[in-house]
Amino acid sequence: MAAGHYDCTRPGNCCGVVVNDRGSAFVLQRSQSYGAQSAVADAHLVVDRVTKTYQAFTAVEDLSLTVPRGKLVALLGPSGCGKSTTLRMIAGLVPVSSGRIVVGDRDITGTPPHRRDIGLVFQSYALFPHLSVAQNIAFGLKTRGLGRAEIARKVEDAIRLVHLHGLAERYPKQLSGGQQQRVALARALAIEPSMLLLDEPLSNLDAKLRDQMRNEIRDIQQRLAITTVFVTHDQVEALAMCDLVAVMNQGRLEQVGTPLDVYERPTTAFVAGFVGRTNRFEATGRGDNTVTLGQASLRLPRPVSGQIDVMIRPHRIRLHPLMQAPAADGEANQARGTIRRIIFVGDVIQADVQMGDAVLAVETATSQAGYPFSEGAEVVASWRVDDTLAFEAKP
């Protein structure tokens, strides 16, 4: 990681702090104000056709993204897709190979990090181990030359904001992972940046604490109405926390939309498969709106031809005993199969149903009444035609 944490400052007004991988820090000198560039209406952040190359390798390719003021946007994708590189280019820690980055009315593509008015929190938190909670939070404020009383007030406000009451004098090694994350967040927010960048800040926490912290981060972001870009590989975090989700794959944007749009109306097979669980099988479209699964002919929402990927989300499928299958109609697909495996995973039970050469995973919420099927049972699976997604197969 190129840097652990960056506390930026108001342009032309103060200096900031960069913390490197070794936990040491250096103070950036007081900067001068800079001229405004052309404004982009209704946007706080505009990433305009940005590319980042490392010799023969392209990490980010021709990426364009607009972030509205005060919104929380996720950069979501698998490891190596370019999301953290994108975040670091926005922060100024990685130079742009081509394209431009605009914040408000300023083109900041060539602006050094300390003049970008951005708060940045990395996965490692990068707290100063020899400083207390209060001293960590106050560090960026001190470099701005604020008076002791104002620093104390801002530190107290930041501690209250992130719920660290009574911990001001503790040191990082005396804190839990969640508490350390709160300190890193408080340090980034204490200097009141115009934008906040978060690079997988929840990945070091256990599952229960992640749930708690994602709610707290969202509450703080909404309370402050601060424009925030959140990098994650966890689709649950992206869907639960963010106003917009930008799905990345191999350095490019696949789709940008609301969590509902990205989940319910994916535009590519990659998005459908990465955002949420799904069944996927190959088929050949005949030019109409039908394909074959095992012995069943399935209807699709639209006519297709050629090689396609058909995808169905497991929780949209319902199982019925063979002799109690609902009457066929034009609104639902049906396919007959045999339950090969039943898996209990706490909140859901998953049944793997063999249908010819295909296996469909079917998820059902658990119930005290138990599960009505057993392995080897003959069943009929049904789901809405509109829940049958079809995408052109990519070579």
Tab-separated table of C-alpha atoms in Angstrom:
chain	number	residue	atom	x	y	z
A	1	MET	CA	0.000	0.000	0.000
A	2	ALA	CA	1.489	3.317	-1.079
A	3	ALA	CA	0.192	5.192	1.939
A	4	GLY	CA	-1.593	4.284	5.107
A	5	HIS	CA	-3.632	7.379	5.750
A	6	TYR	CA	-3.870	10.867	4.350
A	7	ASP	CA	-5.351	13.846	6.176
A	8	CYS	CA	-5.806	16.664	3.708
A	9	THR	CA	-6.701	20.262	4.391
A	10	ARG	CA	-8.633	23.212	3.110
A	11	PRO	CA	-6.866	24.600	0.024
A	12	GLY	CA	-4.559	27.557	0.616
A	13	ASN	CA	-5.276	27.551	4.309
A	14	CYS	CA	-3.193	24.953	6.082
A	15	CYS	CA	-0.901	21.977	5.886
A	16	GLY	CA	-1.686	18.279	6.115
A	17	VAL	CA	-0.207	14.952	7.130
A	18	VAL	CA	0.785	11.874	5.152
A	19	VAL	CA	1.398	8.592	6.950
A	20	ASN	CA	3.418	5.975	5.096
A	21	ASP	CA	3.545	2.179	5.402
A	22	ARG	CA	6.105	2.352	8.203
A	23	GLY	CA	3.772	4.384	10.387
A	24	SER	CA	5.973	7.471	10.250
A	25	ALA	CA	4.688	10.846	9.145
A	26	PHE	CA	5.854	14.015	7.526
A	27	VAL	CA	4.173	17.404	7.479
A	28	LEU	CA	3.225	18.956	4.183
A	29	GLN	CA	4.085	22.618	3.911
A	30	ARG	CA	1.419	25.304	3.959
A	31	SER	CA	-0.084	25.553	0.491
A	32	GLN	CA	-1.277	28.507	-1.529
A	33	SER	CA	-4.743	28.898	-3.005
A	34	TYR	CA	-5.224	27.908	-6.605
A	35	GLY	CA	-7.545	29.060	-9.352
A	36	ALA	CA	-10.906	27.500	-10.050
A	37	GLN	CA	-11.493	25.421	-13.135
A	38	SER	CA	-14.742	25.034	-15.020
A	39	ALA	CA	-17.532	23.657	-12.868
A	40	VAL	CA	-19.445	20.484	-13.570
A	41	ALA	CA	-23.121	20.979	-12.800
A	42	ASP	CA	-24.749	18.845	-10.105
A	43	ALA	CA	-21.545	16.933	-9.364
A	44	HIS	CA	-18.951	17.082	-6.633
A	45	LEU	CA	-16.515	14.593	-8.141
A	46	VAL	CA	-16.052	13.869	-11.845
A	47	VAL	CA	-13.611	11.205	-13.016
A	48	ASP	CA	-13.339	11.849	-16.747
A	49	ARG	CA	-11.926	9.089	-18.981
A	50	VAL	CA	-9.124	8.295	-16.551
A	51	THR	CA	-6.553	5.647	-17.418
A	52	LYS	CA	-3.659	4.323	-15.351
A	53	THR	CA	-0.956	2.211	-16.963
A	54	TYR	CA	2.143	0.586	-15.501
A	55	GLN	CA	4.423	-0.108	-18.485
A	56	ALA	CA	2.542	-2.833	-20.420
A	57	PHE	CA	-0.167	-3.316	-17.753
A	58	THR	CA	-3.333	-1.206	-17.686
A	59	ALA	CA	-4.769	-1.053	-14.161
A	60	VAL	CA	-7.626	1.353	-14.977
A	61	GLU	CA	-8.894	1.980	-18.497
A	62	ASP	CA	-10.963	4.916	-19.763
A	63	LEU	CA	-12.991	5.195	-16.541
A	64	SER	CA	-15.649	7.892	-16.211
A	65	LEU	CA	-17.692	8.386	-13.041
A	66	THR	CA	-19.755	11.237	-11.614
A	67	VAL	CA	-20.405	11.441	-7.857
A	68	PRO	CA	-23.184	13.827	-6.741
A	69	ARG	CA	-22.477	16.110	-3.812
A	70	GLY	CA	-23.206	14.564	-0.429
A	71	LYS	CA	-23.669	11.020	-1.751
A	72	LEU	CA	-21.943	7.780	-0.766
A	73	VAL	CA	-20.692	5.833	-3.781
A	74	ALA	CA	-19.141	2.360	-3.740
A	75	LEU	CA	-16.388	1.197	-6.052
A	76	LEU	CA	-17.213	-2.515	-6.010
A	77	GLY	CA	-15.294	-5.329	-7.617
A	78	PRO	CA	-12.969	-8.289	-7.127
A	79	SER	CA	-9.324	-8.005	-6.109
A	80	GLY	CA	-7.189	-6.529	-8.877
A	81	CYS	CA	-10.052	-4.814	-10.713
A	82	GLY	CA	-8.565	-1.322	-10.262
A	83	LYS	CA	-10.859	0.087	-7.599
A	84	SER	CA	-8.119	0.983	-5.076
A	85	THR	CA	-5.968	2.417	-7.858
A	86	THR	CA	-8.910	4.609	-8.845
A	87	LEU	CA	-9.294	5.778	-5.253
A	88	ARG	CA	-5.597	6.610	-4.998
A	89	MET	CA	-5.736	8.594	-8.230
A	90	ILE	CA	-8.624	10.620	-6.799
A	91	ALA	CA	-6.559	11.204	-3.653
A	92	GLY	CA	-3.475	12.181	-5.663
A	93	LEU	CA	-1.329	9.353	-4.328
A	94	VAL	CA	-1.085	7.727	-7.788
A	95	PRO	CA	-0.564	9.900	-10.886
A	96	VAL	CA	-3.075	9.705	-13.731
A	97	SER	CA	-1.742	8.410	-17.050
A	98	SER	CA	-4.492	10.132	-19.020
A	99	GLY	CA	-7.853	11.766	-18.387
A	100	ARG	CA	-8.759	14.247	-15.675
A	101	ILE	CA	-10.279	14.455	-12.186
A	102	VAL	CA	-12.507	17.380	-11.234
A	103	VAL	CA	-13.734	18.229	-7.722
A	104	GLY	CA	-16.388	20.921	-7.607
A	105	ASP	CA	-15.179	23.599	-10.003
A	106	ARG	CA	-11.493	22.580	-9.884
A	107	ASP	CA	-9.503	20.307	-12.153
A	108	ILE	CA	-7.220	18.603	-9.610
A	109	THR	CA	-5.560	16.105	-11.953
A	110	GLY	CA	-2.128	17.572	-11.366
A	111	THR	CA	-2.776	18.959	-7.885
A	112	PRO	CA	-0.623	17.484	-5.079
A	113	PRO	CA	-2.441	15.443	-2.426
A	114	HIS	CA	-2.258	18.056	0.332
A	115	ARG	CA	-4.180	20.574	-1.778
A	116	ARG	CA	-7.118	18.337	-2.694
A	117	ASP	CA	-9.220	18.859	0.449
A	118	ILE	CA	-9.792	15.113	0.821
A	119	GLY	CA	-9.790	12.837	3.873
A	120	LEU	CA	-8.535	9.307	3.266
A	121	VAL	CA	-8.795	6.211	5.468
A	122	PHE	CA	-7.034	3.019	4.436
A	123	GLN	CA	-7.618	-0.552	5.479
A	124	SER	CA	-4.591	-0.522	7.808
A	125	TYR	CA	-5.817	2.622	9.678
A	126	ALA	CA	-2.141	3.741	10.085
A	127	LEU	CA	-2.551	5.235	13.552
A	128	PHE	CA	0.462	6.697	15.323
A	129	PRO	CA	1.275	4.002	17.916
A	130	HIS	CA	3.043	6.461	20.259
A	131	LEU	CA	0.111	8.909	20.343
A	132	SER	CA	-3.115	8.634	22.283
A	133	VAL	CA	-6.539	8.658	20.647
A	134	ALA	CA	-6.891	12.392	21.244
A	135	GLN	CA	-3.367	13.082	19.980
A	136	ASN	CA	-3.952	11.022	16.840
A	137	ILE	CA	-7.119	12.963	16.087
A	138	ALA	CA	-5.437	16.286	16.890
A	139	PHE	CA	-2.343	15.737	14.760
A	140	GLY	CA	-3.702	17.208	11.531
A	141	LEU	CA	-5.324	20.051	13.438
A	142	LYS	CA	-2.024	20.993	15.072
A	143	THR	CA	-0.250	21.161	11.730
A	144	ARG	CA	-2.881	23.661	10.637
A	145	GLY	CA	-1.762	26.023	13.375
A	146	LEU	CA	-5.067	26.071	15.246
A	147	GLY	CA	-5.198	27.288	18.823
A	148	ARG	CA	-5.199	24.862	21.721
A	149	ALA	CA	-8.808	25.587	22.683
A	150	GLU	CA	-10.083	25.092	19.125
A	151	ILE	CA	-8.127	21.861	18.737
A	152	ALA	CA	-9.565	20.562	21.998
A	153	ARG	CA	-13.091	21.421	20.857
A	154	LYS	CA	-12.682	19.772	17.459
A	155	VAL	CA	-11.131	16.659	18.998
A	156	GLU	CA	-13.992	16.419	21.476
A	157	ASP	CA	-16.502	16.818	18.631
A	158	ALA	CA	-14.773	14.103	16.597
A	159	ILE	CA	-14.672	11.722	19.558
A	160	ARG	CA	-18.357	12.270	20.138
A	161	LEU	CA	-19.115	11.777	16.441
A	162	VAL	CA	-17.500	8.328	16.316
A	163	HIS	CA	-18.581	7.193	19.812
A	164	LEU	CA	-15.175	7.010	21.505
A	165	HIS	CA	-16.251	8.518	24.822
A	166	GLY	CA	-13.817	7.771	27.632
A	167	LEU	CA	-11.063	6.495	25.318
A	168	ALA	CA	-9.256	9.758	24.548
A	169	GLU	CA	-6.143	8.872	26.562
A	170	ARG	CA	-5.765	5.303	25.354
A	171	TYR	CA	-3.171	4.214	22.801
A	172	PRO	CA	-3.917	2.254	19.594
A	173	LYS	CA	-2.595	-1.026	21.036
A	174	GLN	CA	-5.194	-0.717	23.818
A	175	LEU	CA	-8.077	-0.499	21.338
A	176	SER	CA	-10.117	-3.093	19.490
A	177	GLY	CA	-10.166	-3.185	15.706
A	178	GLY	CA	-13.460	-1.347	15.582
A	179	GLN	CA	-12.194	1.344	17.955
A	180	GLN	CA	-9.028	1.817	15.894
A	181	GLN	CA	-11.159	2.254	12.806
A	182	ARG	CA	-13.205	4.923	14.572
A	183	VAL	CA	-10.015	6.803	15.476
A	184	ALA	CA	-8.826	6.716	11.855
A	185	LEU	CA	-12.220	7.965	10.713
A	186	ALA	CA	-12.255	10.715	13.352
A	187	ARG	CA	-8.770	11.849	12.313
A	188	ALA	CA	-9.865	12.115	8.680
A	189	LEU	CA	-13.030	14.052	9.564
A	190	ALA	CA	-11.606	16.354	12.258
A	191	ILE	CA	-10.032	18.659	9.670
A	192	GLU	CA	-13.408	18.940	7.899
A	193	PRO	CA	-12.507	17.820	4.357
A	194	SER	CA	-14.942	18.346	1.516
A	195	MET	CA	-14.729	14.685	0.486
A	196	LEU	CA	-13.972	11.374	2.208
A	197	LEU	CA	-12.312	8.323	0.638
A	198	LEU	CA	-12.483	4.914	2.336
A	199	ASP	CA	-10.385	1.993	1.052
A	200	GLU	CA	-11.874	-1.268	2.388
A	201	PRO	CA	-11.982	0.020	5.989
A	202	LEU	CA	-14.121	-2.902	7.222
A	203	SER	CA	-12.139	-5.830	5.854
A	204	ASN	CA	-10.103	-6.326	9.064
A	205	LEU	CA	-13.194	-6.657	11.260
A	206	ASP	CA	-15.215	-9.735	12.167
A	207	ALA	CA	-18.630	-10.205	10.571
A	208	LYS	CA	-20.722	-8.869	13.459
A	209	LEU	CA	-18.539	-5.791	13.935
A	210	ARG	CA	-18.577	-5.138	10.179
A	211	ASP	CA	-22.369	-4.941	10.287
A	212	GLN	CA	-22.235	-2.484	13.173
A	213	MET	CA	-19.521	-0.311	11.666
A	214	ARG	CA	-21.073	-0.073	8.218
A	215	ASN	CA	-24.227	1.312	9.852
A	216	GLU	CA	-22.183	3.791	11.888
A	217	ILE	CA	-20.200	4.966	8.862
A	218	ARG	CA	-23.403	5.443	6.886
A	219	ASP	CA	-25.016	7.372	9.751
A	220	ILE	CA	-21.995	9.672	10.053
A	221	GLN	CA	-21.822	10.213	6.290
A	222	GLN	CA	-25.484	11.163	6.119
A	223	ARG	CA	-25.274	13.366	9.204
A	224	LEU	CA	-22.358	15.323	7.752
A	225	ALA	CA	-23.668	15.135	4.154
A	226	ILE	CA	-20.075	14.574	3.045
A	227	THR	CA	-19.351	13.235	-0.438
A	228	THR	CA	-17.796	9.795	0.074
A	229	VAL	CA	-16.225	7.160	-2.157
A	230	PHE	CA	-16.062	3.719	-0.571
A	231	VAL	CA	-13.924	0.906	-2.007
A	232	THR	CA	-15.041	-2.644	-1.223
A	233	HIS	CA	-15.093	-6.159	-2.645
A	234	ASP	CA	-18.097	-7.022	-0.452
A	235	GLN	CA	-21.378	-6.659	-2.333
A	236	VAL	CA	-23.376	-6.646	0.930
A	237	GLU	CA	-21.467	-3.574	2.130
A	238	ALA	CA	-21.997	-1.804	-1.183
A	239	LEU	CA	-25.715	-2.555	-1.379
A	240	ALA	CA	-26.424	-1.787	2.289
A	241	MET	CA	-24.432	1.435	2.646
A	242	CYS	CA	-24.304	3.328	-0.614
A	243	ASP	CA	-26.458	5.642	-2.702
A	244	LEU	CA	-24.751	4.496	-5.902
A	245	VAL	CA	-22.730	1.393	-6.759
A	246	ALA	CA	-20.052	1.429	-9.475
A	247	VAL	CA	-19.128	-2.154	-10.397
A	248	MET	CA	-15.597	-2.563	-11.777
A	249	ASN	CA	-14.052	-5.456	-13.670
A	250	GLN	CA	-10.540	-5.657	-15.114
A	251	GLY	CA	-9.968	-1.927	-14.837
A	252	ARG	CA	-13.240	-0.838	-16.430
A	253	LEU	CA	-16.674	0.159	-15.192
A	254	GLU	CA	-19.302	-2.478	-15.915
A	255	GLN	CA	-22.324	-0.640	-14.495
A	256	VAL	CA	-23.185	2.336	-12.299
A	257	GLY	CA	-26.566	2.657	-10.617
A	258	THR	CA	-28.521	2.547	-7.402
A	259	PRO	CA	-28.178	-0.643	-5.334
A	260	LEU	CA	-31.654	-1.679	-6.507
A	261	ASP	CA	-30.808	-1.093	-10.173
A	262	VAL	CA	-27.515	-2.952	-10.024
A	263	TYR	CA	-29.067	-5.923	-8.235
A	264	GLU	CA	-32.407	-6.157	-10.036
A	265	ARG	CA	-31.386	-4.864	-13.464
A	266	PRO	CA	-27.778	-5.924	-14.104
A	267	THR	CA	-26.561	-4.984	-17.567
A	268	THR	CA	-23.881	-7.676	-17.893
A	269	ALA	CA	-23.404	-11.258	-16.784
A	270	PHE	CA	-20.435	-10.175	-14.662
A	271	VAL	CA	-22.563	-7.722	-12.670
A	272	ALA	CA	-25.343	-10.271	-12.202
A	273	GLY	CA	-22.851	-12.862	-10.960
A	274	PHE	CA	-20.793	-10.576	-8.732
A	275	VAL	CA	-23.625	-8.608	-7.118
A	276	GLY	CA	-25.598	-11.305	-5.357
A	277	ARG	CA	-25.723	-15.072	-5.709
A	278	THR	CA	-26.953	-16.580	-8.947
A	279	ASN	CA	-27.327	-19.778	-10.937
A	280	ARG	CA	-25.663	-19.656	-14.323
A	281	PHE	CA	-25.795	-21.991	-17.287
A	282	GLU	CA	-25.008	-21.770	-20.973
A	283	ALA	CA	-27.680	-21.999	-23.633
A	284	THR	CA	-28.297	-21.258	-27.279
A	285	GLY	CA	-30.963	-18.750	-28.205
A	286	ARG	CA	-33.139	-19.710	-31.154
A	287	GLY	CA	-34.147	-16.203	-32.126
A	288	ASP	CA	-37.318	-16.309	-30.046
A	289	ASN	CA	-37.741	-15.948	-26.288
A	290	THR	CA	-37.155	-19.597	-25.318
A	291	VAL	CA	-34.179	-21.762	-24.321
A	292	THR	CA	-33.846	-25.306	-23.021
A	293	LEU	CA	-32.830	-26.349	-19.486
A	294	GLY	CA	-32.731	-30.144	-19.127
A	295	GLN	CA	-36.067	-31.283	-20.518
A	296	ALA	CA	-37.740	-27.963	-19.854
A	297	SER	CA	-38.311	-25.132	-22.287
A	298	LEU	CA	-37.826	-21.812	-20.513
A	299	ARG	CA	-39.245	-18.462	-21.514
A	300	LEU	CA	-37.094	-15.335	-21.421
A	301	PRO	CA	-38.193	-11.713	-21.035
A	302	ARG	CA	-36.966	-10.948	-24.569
A	303	PRO	CA	-35.979	-12.801	-27.774
A	304	VAL	CA	-32.337	-13.933	-27.963
A	305	SER	CA	-30.147	-15.726	-30.438
A	306	GLY	CA	-26.700	-17.274	-30.370
A	307	GLN	CA	-24.695	-18.346	-27.314
A	308	ILE	CA	-26.035	-16.828	-24.092
A	309	ASP	CA	-25.615	-17.077	-20.336
A	310	VAL	CA	-28.879	-17.675	-18.478
A	311	MET	CA	-28.904	-16.622	-14.829
A	312	ILE	CA	-31.484	-17.114	-12.061
A	313	ARG	CA	-31.086	-15.973	-8.460
A	314	PRO	CA	-31.506	-18.888	-5.985
A	315	HIS	CA	-33.934	-17.089	-3.663
A	316	ARG	CA	-36.312	-16.332	-6.534
A	317	ILE	CA	-36.920	-20.034	-7.162
A	318	ARG	CA	-39.669	-21.994	-5.398
A	319	LEU	CA	-39.780	-25.771	-5.010
A	320	HIS	CA	-42.968	-27.825	-5.143
A	321	PRO	CA	-43.599	-31.536	-4.591
A	322	LEU	CA	-43.886	-33.279	-7.948
A	323	MET	CA	-47.598	-33.964	-7.561
A	324	GLN	CA	-48.387	-30.453	-6.265
A	325	ALA	CA	-46.794	-28.277	-8.922
A	326	PRO	CA	-48.777	-25.157	-9.820
A	327	ALA	CA	-50.488	-24.976	-13.175
A	328	ALA	CA	-48.251	-23.660	-15.927
A	329	ASP	CA	-48.914	-20.100	-17.060
A	330	GLY	CA	-47.248	-17.426	-19.146
A	331	GLU	CA	-45.826	-15.596	-16.121
A	332	ALA	CA	-43.629	-18.365	-14.682
A	333	ASN	CA	-41.060	-20.927	-15.753
A	334	GLN	CA	-41.102	-24.493	-14.472
A	335	ALA	CA	-38.514	-27.263	-14.551
A	336	ARG	CA	-38.552	-30.760	-13.073
A	337	GLY	CA	-35.569	-32.110	-11.167
A	338	THR	CA	-34.193	-34.157	-8.273
A	339	ILE	CA	-32.779	-32.780	-5.021
A	340	ARG	CA	-29.180	-33.980	-4.821
A	341	ARG	CA	-28.027	-32.083	-1.737
A	342	ILE	CA	-29.495	-30.001	1.108
A	343	ILE	CA	-27.290	-27.530	2.990
A	344	PHE	CA	-28.265	-25.691	6.180
A	345	VAL	CA	-26.503	-22.302	6.416
A	346	GLY	CA	-28.334	-20.626	9.285
A	347	ASP	CA	-30.767	-18.134	7.826
A	348	VAL	CA	-31.381	-20.130	4.643
A	349	ILE	CA	-31.473	-23.716	3.459
A	350	GLN	CA	-29.956	-24.381	0.066
A	351	ALA	CA	-31.098	-27.282	-2.084
A	352	ASP	CA	-29.087	-28.350	-5.130
A	353	VAL	CA	-31.529	-29.591	-7.737
A	354	GLN	CA	-30.317	-31.683	-10.682
A	355	MET	CA	-32.126	-30.774	-13.890
A	356	GLY	CA	-30.562	-32.681	-16.763
A	357	ASP	CA	-26.983	-31.469	-17.071
A	358	ALA	CA	-27.662	-28.355	-15.014
A	359	VAL	CA	-27.738	-27.981	-11.221
A	360	LEU	CA	-29.864	-25.198	-9.743
A	361	ALA	CA	-29.207	-23.873	-6.247
A	362	VAL	CA	-32.494	-22.973	-4.561
A	363	GLU	CA	-32.533	-20.943	-1.345
A	364	THR	CA	-35.387	-20.947	1.150
A	365	ALA	CA	-35.620	-19.061	4.446
A	366	THR	CA	-35.343	-21.365	7.457
A	367	SER	CA	-38.388	-22.053	9.595
A	368	GLN	CA	-39.118	-23.750	12.895
A	369	ALA	CA	-41.463	-25.994	10.958
A	370	GLY	CA	-38.445	-27.572	9.292
A	371	TYR	CA	-37.706	-28.216	5.631
A	372	PRO	CA	-40.383	-30.068	3.661
A	373	PHE	CA	-38.018	-31.835	1.228
A	374	SER	CA	-35.350	-34.511	1.471
A	375	GLU	CA	-32.446	-35.542	-0.700
A	376	GLY	CA	-33.583	-37.660	-3.623
A	377	ALA	CA	-37.022	-36.068	-3.771
A	378	GLU	CA	-38.540	-35.337	-7.184
A	379	VAL	CA	-39.590	-31.688	-7.324
A	380	VAL	CA	-40.732	-28.956	-9.661
A	381	ALA	CA	-38.897	-25.631	-9.510
A	382	SER	CA	-40.734	-22.497	-10.576
A	383	TRP	CA	-39.777	-18.836	-10.932
A	384	ARG	CA	-41.037	-15.767	-12.736
A	385	VAL	CA	-40.103	-15.264	-16.366
A	386	ASP	CA	-38.889	-11.771	-15.441
A	387	ASP	CA	-36.408	-13.341	-13.002
A	388	THR	CA	-34.742	-15.266	-15.843
A	389	LEU	CA	-31.780	-13.132	-16.892
A	390	ALA	CA	-30.099	-13.663	-20.259
A	391	PHE	CA	-26.825	-12.138	-21.464
A	392	GLU	CA	-24.787	-12.575	-24.596
A	393	ALA	CA	-21.972	-15.018	-23.820
A	394	LYS	CA	-18.498	-13.507	-23.960
A	395	PRO	CA	-15.626	-15.564	-25.426
